[in-house]
Amino acid sequence: MAGAAAAGGSVRSDTYASVRNWLLLPSWAGLAIFVLAPVAMMLVYSFLTKEFRGGVIWEFTLAAYDQFFFDRGLFGDEPAKIEWTYILIFWRSIWQAGLATLLALLIGFPTAYFIATRPAHTRTVWVFLITIPYWVNLLIRTVSMKFLLRDQGPLNDFLLWTGLIDDPVRIINTNAAVQIGLFYSYLPFMVLPIYASVERYNFALSEAAADLYADKWTTLRRIVIPSVRPGIVAGCILVFVPSLGAFLAPDLLGGARNFMIGSLIEEQFKGNAGNWPFGAAASMILLTLVLIILVFLARQQARAEREAAP
Amino acid sequence: MPESRNAIDVRNAVKRYGSFTALQSITLSIRDNEFFTLLGPSGCGKTTLLRMIAGFEEVTEGEIFLFGDEIENLPPHQRPVNTVFQNYALFPHMTIEQNVMFGLEMRGSSKEAARRKAGEMLELVQLAQFSARKPSQLSGGQQQRVALARALAPEPKVLLLDEPLSALDLKLRQAMRSELKSIQRETGITFTFVTHDQEEALTMSDRIAVMSAGRLQQLGEARDIYERPVNRFVADFIGETNLLEANVEEVDSTVATCRLANGLTLECDAIGNARPGADVHLSIRPERVTLVGASGDPWQGTVKENVFIGTDVQTVVQLQGGIELTVRTQNSAAGVATIFDPGTEVAVGVEAGAARMLED
Amino acid sequence: MSARGDVRTYSGFRAMTLLCLVVLYSPLIIVTIYSFNASRSITVWEGLSLQWYADVFWGPESGKFKQAAVNSFSIALIAATMSTAIATSAATGIVRGGRFRLRTASLGLISLPLMVPEIVTAVATLIFFNFIGFTRGYLTILVAHIAFCIPFAYLPIQARMQGIEDTFEQAAQDLYATKAQAFRRVLLPMMMPGIIAGFLLAFIVSLDDFIITNFVKGAGVETLPTAIFGSVKQGIKPNIMAISTMLLVVSIAMVTISYVVSKKDSST
């Protein structure tokens, strides 16, 4: 009765309440030391002075952020103008990630819906098929995509063979290649949460809408999509956020001209232009951007749930 | 010190969850060897009380004794009582035999002794041939019997049963009732049974404790509770009844005369607080009322509707003054002869002693 | 029910699903096919051959790839084991620990590596090791992997545990088991499918990781992804496709195991 309250089918009990802190200690310690503390250190480093060829000098300065947002000329003595280079890289990243997310949604939603409406025993097989690529090494998948999209690659061979084109299309090292790569990398992340939502959707609602004279597409737009919105939002986050900070797809498929945030940050720590405080500052700005998006969506979701509650 | 011949003594047990009080000072005793039932609607606190005896809920205030030993502060694994859970809670990764052996092994029995005892127990519940199967390969009724065997195997001093029949279908439930009762008699173990089903309680129990809203309403033998309910809740919850408002006219030692709102009078046993002029409620069981043809009797009225319910026909009669009385007539040749179409003028006869005065 | 009368199905959705599968699988299938190419050039098909597999094991770069494979698999094994143990313990604390004030904070901490973009975690971890003066190498990769694998191991274990009614451990205690015995004899075996799924997921995630490894690895210590990346930078060679195909088989084998485990579990 009032004892073990099992809300929403998920069990929570207090059997091991007496040893709870001991059980949680390893995860607290592990994550606090190796995730939380490093992020805090990163924040500190973003205010330090750069040392050439990597590392930092322990002198606090706003130079990294200043370099990100303002242009003070080659010798730093001109009046500050807005520095567009890095802002544009961020903007391009958001744009690329957004397009990849949209593409993933356009293909992912019908797929998720289709799978969720299969009979129960074939459904698991479909889900299994969607899941496999998610388990395959992302680097290998990106390399495979690079191989497929090459100028003399199988895709161009195929298009030439069908006669759709007469000369190979240049795809690799374009914006489109990056979008395709991001879309391909994270597509399963779009399908799985939407599938989970549609599977829980009560199809009697669709029948009720049809009974009240709604045609199928109206039913989809007015009834199904609002009902599975949490799954759609989750899917979009799961594609957008990793796309924003992605490194492999832009680096391998985009070439030098289609630089994204990931490559910008990587360069500060790996390349010769190493500037750790600047890399830490760019990482902080990316992290802030992502957290703002997540908090905004979480609050919206919470409000929607409150309104939906009877 | 409570009398040690009682299996369980609950003394002033209170259970609070934050500001919500689930049990308000319960005191009751369960005798050795009896089939004892805690009966009440869901949320009445009966399962909470059972779980307090088992050790799954802390006792906020009060004491619980098991054959005279105070147990309310012992963890569940140190209490020699076992539970048959509502969903059976058979361990899905163990075979039937391993399930039944579990408690014995935990108490330190050797594998051999545990296996022998488990065999006996599975014999008792007629499932010996299934010992190597997994719980999921058994039907609901069979799982129920395994749960029973598992709980009985360590020979608990008291067996606690938490609505064990509620997941079974009607026919199986009826068969299990007599099986449970006979196993209880055979083993001589005290059974404490929780249910919300009054029929289950009436057919199986030696004694019943009726609970509502965290309070003990009435405790007694099945017949006693049905024939002499103490209050409106018990009268209404156990079986069906007509509840009538009345005013006490006079009290003559043990017999009280009560006047209904329409002026008719009824005699019934006077209870403790009955004083002339007091407003009381009367309970009259429908099967203690008969229909007779209209005859100028003051107990006259009109048939409002007949409801056929198989073994009986239930007739609602509208008496003068707006009082409705439900009458149950057996579906027999003699009974059916006394049934009239709606709108017919009839008179009703209330058997002597049928009216029962209630405390509230 | 006729297709016309069924309000659930939408024409075209099946085609989209097939397109989705084609997109997901065609690069993998094509790389697998070309890994058996007899030609030295990746653009021309010259018939079947196993020469690039032989090249991976015995060719000029075989030493580098073998060492990378040993590093990758040993790190994945240790990181998955450690993170699964930590996650099992944490899930027990959170799902079976009653109500407590730090519950939300604990859940947030555990899922933190999932919310932070991987490149940020990579930068932060590198800076952290630099700050405490840890020499970058095998150990730094291992420690970083254990930390970011925790949420991946945690999620299936928590999901599994939330599906187990607490009456099972109560029944065990009712039958004279202590809390520790109830955990070992009842709860742990019942959680096993979730634990196996969590372990496999953590293993794959560790084996898969490139970005964080690339940041925290020292000079000279390579895992398979960093070795492949280094090699691909000079252009895709057929031996890379052979390695990719082998890793593909490992991944598919692991998903299949986890699928069979969950399937077997739901059928009993």
Short mmCIF file of C-alpha atoms in Angstrom, two decimals, chain A:
data_model
loop_
_atom_site.label_atom_id
_atom_site.label_comp_id
_atom_site.label_asym_id
_atom_site.label_seq_id
_atom_site.Cartn_x
_atom_site.Cartn_y
_atom_site.Cartn_z
CA MET A 1 0.00 0.00 0.00
CA ALA A 2 1.67 3.21 1.08
CA GLY A 3 4.85 1.20 1.64
CA ALA A 4 6.80 0.79 -1.58
CA ALA A 5 5.42 3.53 -3.77
CA ALA A 6 6.03 2.35 -7.32
CA ALA A 7 5.30 5.42 -9.40
CA GLY A 8 5.25 5.03 -13.15
CA GLY A 9 6.28 1.40 -13.00
CA SER A 10 9.74 2.18 -11.71
CA VAL A 11 10.61 0.62 -8.42
CA ARG A 12 12.31 2.61 -5.72
CA SER A 13 12.86 1.07 -2.36
CA ASP A 14 14.89 1.70 0.74
CA THR A 15 16.31 -1.80 1.26
CA TYR A 16 19.89 -0.55 1.11
CA ALA A 17 19.34 2.94 2.52
CA SER A 18 21.65 2.20 5.46
CA VAL A 19 24.69 1.63 3.21
CA ARG A 20 23.64 4.12 0.53
CA ASN A 21 26.56 6.51 0.99
CA TRP A 22 29.11 3.70 0.73
CA LEU A 23 27.43 2.46 -2.44
CA LEU A 24 27.51 5.92 -4.00
CA LEU A 25 30.99 6.84 -2.84
CA PRO A 26 32.95 5.28 -5.76
CA SER A 27 30.86 7.05 -8.39
CA TRP A 28 30.85 10.34 -6.51
CA ALA A 29 34.62 10.21 -6.07
CA GLY A 30 35.35 8.99 -9.60
CA LEU A 31 33.17 11.57 -11.33
CA ALA A 32 33.96 14.47 -9.00
CA ILE A 33 37.70 13.95 -9.41
CA PHE A 34 37.85 13.01 -13.07
CA VAL A 35 34.97 15.00 -14.59
CA LEU A 36 33.84 17.80 -12.29
CA ALA A 37 37.28 18.89 -11.08
CA PRO A 38 38.73 18.86 -14.63
CA VAL A 39 35.90 21.10 -15.87
CA ALA A 40 36.64 23.47 -12.97
CA MET A 41 40.35 23.37 -13.84
CA MET A 42 39.49 24.12 -17.45
CA LEU A 43 37.63 27.22 -16.31
CA VAL A 44 40.68 28.31 -14.33
CA TYR A 45 43.04 27.63 -17.26
CA SER A 46 40.89 29.75 -19.56
CA PHE A 47 41.92 32.76 -17.44
CA LEU A 48 45.63 31.97 -17.48
CA THR A 49 48.38 33.22 -19.76
CA LYS A 50 49.45 31.06 -22.66
CA GLU A 51 52.86 29.52 -22.94
CA PHE A 52 54.13 28.96 -26.46
CA ARG A 53 54.09 25.33 -27.57
CA GLY A 54 51.50 24.21 -25.00
CA GLY A 55 50.88 24.70 -21.33
CA VAL A 56 50.18 27.82 -19.30
CA ILE A 57 51.84 30.47 -17.19
CA TRP A 58 50.12 31.07 -13.85
CA GLU A 59 49.19 34.69 -14.44
CA PHE A 60 45.51 35.54 -14.51
CA THR A 61 44.27 37.40 -17.59
CA LEU A 62 41.21 37.78 -19.77
CA ALA A 63 43.38 37.48 -22.88
CA ALA A 64 41.81 34.24 -24.11
CA TYR A 65 38.28 35.60 -24.07
CA ASP A 66 39.49 38.93 -25.44
CA GLN A 67 41.10 37.12 -28.34
CA PHE A 68 37.88 35.20 -28.98
CA PHE A 69 35.59 38.23 -29.15
CA PHE A 70 37.78 41.24 -30.06
CA ASP A 71 40.27 42.13 -32.73
CA ARG A 72 42.91 44.57 -31.55
CA GLY A 73 45.12 44.38 -34.60
CA LEU A 74 48.33 42.51 -35.12
CA PHE A 75 50.17 44.18 -32.26
CA GLY A 76 47.19 44.58 -29.95
CA ASP A 77 47.36 48.37 -29.94
CA GLU A 78 44.48 49.22 -32.24
CA PRO A 79 41.00 50.08 -30.94
CA ALA A 80 38.98 46.93 -30.29
CA LYS A 81 36.71 45.71 -33.05
CA ILE A 82 34.48 42.66 -32.91
CA GLU A 83 36.50 39.63 -33.98
CA TRP A 84 34.22 37.68 -36.35
CA THR A 85 36.49 34.70 -37.11
CA TYR A 86 35.65 32.59 -34.10
CA ILE A 87 32.06 33.74 -33.78
CA LEU A 88 31.58 32.67 -37.38
CA ILE A 89 33.13 29.28 -36.67
CA PHE A 90 30.63 28.86 -33.82
CA TRP A 91 27.82 30.08 -36.04
CA ARG A 92 28.81 27.66 -38.80
CA SER A 93 28.93 24.82 -36.28
CA ILE A 94 25.43 25.63 -35.03
CA TRP A 95 24.18 25.86 -38.62
CA GLN A 96 25.79 22.57 -39.66
CA ALA A 97 24.60 20.76 -36.55
CA GLY A 98 21.11 22.22 -37.03
CA LEU A 99 20.89 21.06 -40.64
CA ALA A 100 22.15 17.61 -39.70
CA THR A 101 19.52 17.46 -36.94
CA LEU A 102 16.77 18.51 -39.33
CA LEU A 103 17.84 15.88 -41.85
CA ALA A 104 17.98 13.23 -39.12
CA LEU A 105 14.49 14.24 -37.97
CA LEU A 106 13.05 14.07 -41.48
CA ILE A 107 14.27 10.51 -41.95
CA GLY A 108 14.30 9.43 -38.32
CA PHE A 109 10.70 10.26 -37.46
CA PRO A 110 9.05 8.18 -40.21
CA THR A 111 11.45 5.35 -39.43
CA ALA A 112 10.73 5.42 -35.71
CA TYR A 113 7.00 5.62 -36.37
CA PHE A 114 7.10 2.80 -38.88
CA ILE A 115 9.02 0.54 -36.50
CA ALA A 116 6.73 1.31 -33.58
CA THR A 117 3.69 0.27 -35.61
CA ARG A 118 5.13 -3.14 -36.53
CA PRO A 119 3.87 -6.27 -34.72
CA ALA A 120 5.66 -6.75 -31.40
CA HIS A 121 7.89 -9.65 -32.49
CA THR A 122 9.26 -7.98 -35.64
CA ARG A 123 9.67 -4.68 -33.81
CA THR A 124 12.66 -5.92 -31.81
CA VAL A 125 14.37 -6.99 -35.02
CA TRP A 126 13.90 -3.54 -36.55
CA VAL A 127 15.22 -1.88 -33.39
CA PHE A 128 18.16 -4.26 -33.48
CA LEU A 129 18.91 -3.23 -37.06
CA ILE A 130 18.86 0.45 -36.14
CA THR A 131 20.98 -0.18 -33.05
CA ILE A 132 23.86 -2.03 -34.75
CA PRO A 133 25.40 1.01 -36.49
CA TYR A 134 25.25 2.90 -33.18
CA TRP A 135 27.54 0.26 -31.70
CA VAL A 136 30.01 0.44 -34.55
CA ASN A 137 33.09 2.56 -34.02
CA LEU A 138 32.32 6.14 -35.00
CA LEU A 139 35.75 6.63 -36.55
CA ILE A 140 35.26 3.59 -38.75
CA ARG A 141 31.84 4.80 -39.78
CA THR A 142 33.21 8.23 -40.67
CA VAL A 143 36.11 6.72 -42.59
CA SER A 144 33.61 4.50 -44.44
CA MET A 145 31.56 7.55 -45.32
CA LYS A 146 34.69 9.33 -46.55
CA PHE A 147 35.46 6.32 -48.73
CA LEU A 148 31.90 6.25 -50.08
CA LEU A 149 31.75 9.97 -50.89
CA ARG A 150 35.17 10.31 -52.58
CA ASP A 151 35.34 11.86 -56.06
CA GLN A 152 36.13 8.42 -57.50
CA GLY A 153 34.18 6.66 -54.78
CA PRO A 154 31.36 4.14 -55.01
CA LEU A 155 28.62 6.79 -54.76
CA ASN A 156 29.94 8.72 -57.75
CA ASP A 157 30.53 5.46 -59.65
CA PHE A 158 26.94 4.51 -58.97
CA LEU A 159 25.57 7.89 -60.05
CA LEU A 160 27.67 7.83 -63.23
CA TRP A 161 26.51 4.29 -63.96
CA THR A 162 22.85 5.27 -63.63
CA GLY A 163 23.44 8.15 -66.01
CA LEU A 164 22.08 10.71 -63.55
CA ILE A 165 25.35 12.61 -63.83
CA ASP A 166 28.02 12.82 -66.49
CA ASP A 167 30.93 13.98 -64.34
CA PRO A 168 31.72 13.00 -60.75
CA VAL A 169 30.06 15.32 -58.24
CA ARG A 170 32.33 16.92 -55.71
CA ILE A 171 30.91 16.03 -52.28
CA ILE A 172 33.91 15.44 -50.09
CA ASN A 173 35.40 18.56 -48.49
CA THR A 174 32.14 20.48 -48.80
CA ASN A 175 29.62 21.65 -46.22
CA ALA A 176 27.22 19.02 -47.53
CA ALA A 177 29.71 16.26 -46.73
CA VAL A 178 29.94 17.48 -43.13
CA GLN A 179 26.15 17.59 -42.82
CA ILE A 180 25.83 14.11 -44.28
CA GLY A 181 28.58 12.88 -41.96
CA LEU A 182 26.99 14.35 -38.84
CA PHE A 183 23.56 13.13 -39.86
CA TYR A 184 24.95 9.66 -40.47
CA SER A 185 26.93 9.62 -37.21
CA TYR A 186 24.01 10.39 -34.95
CA LEU A 187 20.94 9.14 -36.86
CA PRO A 188 20.31 6.21 -34.47
CA PHE A 189 20.14 8.74 -31.61
CA MET A 190 17.19 10.35 -33.37
CA VAL A 191 15.32 7.13 -34.10
CA LEU A 192 15.55 5.41 -30.72
CA PRO A 193 13.94 8.03 -28.41
CA ILE A 194 11.18 8.81 -30.93
CA TYR A 195 10.53 5.10 -31.26
CA ALA A 196 10.23 4.81 -27.48
CA SER A 197 7.66 7.64 -27.46
CA VAL A 198 5.59 6.33 -30.37
CA GLU A 199 5.55 2.86 -28.85
CA ARG A 200 3.88 4.29 -25.75
CA TYR A 201 1.46 6.37 -27.84
CA ASN A 202 -2.16 5.29 -27.52
CA PHE A 203 -3.36 4.67 -31.07
CA ALA A 204 -6.96 4.94 -29.96
CA LEU A 205 -6.27 8.70 -30.08
CA SER A 206 -5.58 8.43 -33.82
CA GLU A 207 -8.78 6.45 -34.25
CA ALA A 208 -10.69 9.04 -32.26
CA ALA A 209 -9.28 11.80 -34.49
CA ALA A 210 -10.22 9.85 -37.63
CA ASP A 211 -13.66 9.28 -36.19
CA LEU A 212 -13.97 13.05 -35.73
CA TYR A 213 -13.27 13.59 -39.45
CA ALA A 214 -9.53 14.38 -39.33
CA ASP A 215 -7.61 13.08 -42.33
CA LYS A 216 -4.43 11.10 -41.78
CA TRP A 217 -1.95 13.93 -42.17
CA THR A 218 -4.02 16.21 -39.96
CA THR A 219 -4.09 13.42 -37.38
CA LEU A 220 -0.31 13.14 -37.61
CA ARG A 221 0.19 16.87 -37.24
CA ARG A 222 -2.44 17.63 -34.63
CA ILE A 223 -2.51 14.44 -32.54
CA VAL A 224 0.50 12.14 -33.03
CA ILE A 225 3.31 14.68 -33.14
CA PRO A 226 2.19 16.66 -30.06
CA SER A 227 1.80 13.37 -28.18
CA VAL A 228 5.31 12.14 -28.97
CA ARG A 229 6.97 15.55 -28.61
CA PRO A 230 9.19 14.53 -25.67
CA GLY A 231 10.74 11.81 -27.84
CA ILE A 232 11.28 14.24 -30.71
CA VAL A 233 12.91 16.81 -28.44
CA ALA A 234 15.14 14.14 -26.87
CA GLY A 235 16.14 12.88 -30.32
CA CYS A 236 16.99 16.40 -31.51
CA ILE A 237 19.14 17.06 -28.43
CA LEU A 238 20.94 13.76 -28.85
CA VAL A 239 21.80 14.64 -32.46
CA PHE A 240 22.41 18.37 -32.09
CA VAL A 241 24.66 18.43 -29.01
CA PRO A 242 27.25 15.89 -30.17
CA SER A 243 27.13 17.36 -33.70
CA LEU A 244 27.96 20.80 -32.31
CA GLY A 245 31.19 19.61 -30.72
CA ALA A 246 31.95 16.94 -33.30
CA PHE A 247 35.51 16.56 -34.46
CA LEU A 248 35.70 13.51 -36.71
CA ALA A 249 33.08 14.31 -39.35
CA PRO A 250 34.26 17.91 -40.00
CA ASP A 251 37.90 16.90 -39.84
CA LEU A 252 37.71 13.87 -42.11
CA LEU A 253 34.89 14.90 -44.45
CA GLY A 254 34.99 18.69 -44.40
CA GLY A 255 38.60 19.43 -45.09
CA ALA A 256 40.40 22.58 -44.08
CA ARG A 257 37.81 25.06 -45.28
CA ASN A 258 34.86 23.61 -43.35
CA PHE A 259 36.26 24.14 -39.90
CA MET A 260 33.99 23.59 -36.89
CA ILE A 261 34.35 24.21 -33.14
CA GLY A 262 35.79 20.77 -32.50
CA SER A 263 38.65 21.32 -34.90
CA LEU A 264 39.27 24.84 -33.55
CA ILE A 265 39.63 23.49 -30.03
CA GLU A 266 41.70 20.49 -31.05
CA GLU A 267 44.14 22.74 -32.87
CA GLN A 268 44.88 24.69 -29.68
CA PHE A 269 46.12 21.56 -27.93
CA LYS A 270 47.60 19.51 -30.77
CA GLY A 271 48.75 21.78 -33.52
CA ASN A 272 51.69 24.13 -33.59
CA ALA A 273 49.47 27.11 -32.94
CA GLY A 274 48.92 25.68 -29.46
CA ASN A 275 47.18 28.11 -27.13
CA TRP A 276 45.82 26.28 -24.10
CA PRO A 277 43.98 29.18 -22.44
CA PHE A 278 42.28 30.02 -25.74
CA GLY A 279 41.29 26.35 -26.24
CA ALA A 280 39.97 26.23 -22.67
CA ALA A 281 38.01 29.46 -23.25
CA ALA A 282 36.51 28.12 -26.50
CA SER A 283 35.59 24.90 -24.65
CA MET A 284 33.95 26.93 -21.88
CA ILE A 285 31.95 28.91 -24.42
CA LEU A 286 30.83 25.67 -26.12
CA LEU A 287 29.93 24.11 -22.78
CA THR A 288 27.94 27.19 -21.78
CA LEU A 289 26.10 27.15 -25.09
CA VAL A 290 25.18 23.47 -24.67
CA LEU A 291 24.09 23.91 -21.06
CA ILE A 292 21.89 26.88 -22.00
CA ILE A 293 20.20 24.76 -24.67
CA LEU A 294 19.74 21.83 -22.29
CA VAL A 295 18.38 23.94 -19.44
CA PHE A 296 16.01 25.78 -21.79
CA LEU A 297 14.65 22.53 -23.22
CA ALA A 298 14.43 20.86 -19.83
CA ARG A 299 12.36 23.77 -18.51
CA GLN A 300 10.10 23.69 -21.55
CA GLN A 301 9.66 19.96 -21.15
CA ALA A 302 8.82 20.36 -17.47
CA ARG A 303 6.25 23.04 -18.31
CA ALA A 304 4.69 20.87 -21.02
CA GLU A 305 4.45 17.96 -18.57
CA ARG A 306 2.84 20.18 -15.95
CA GLU A 307 0.26 21.34 -18.47
CA ALA A 308 -0.40 17.82 -19.70
CA ALA A 309 -0.93 16.54 -16.16
CA PRO A 310 -4.62 16.26 -15.30
#
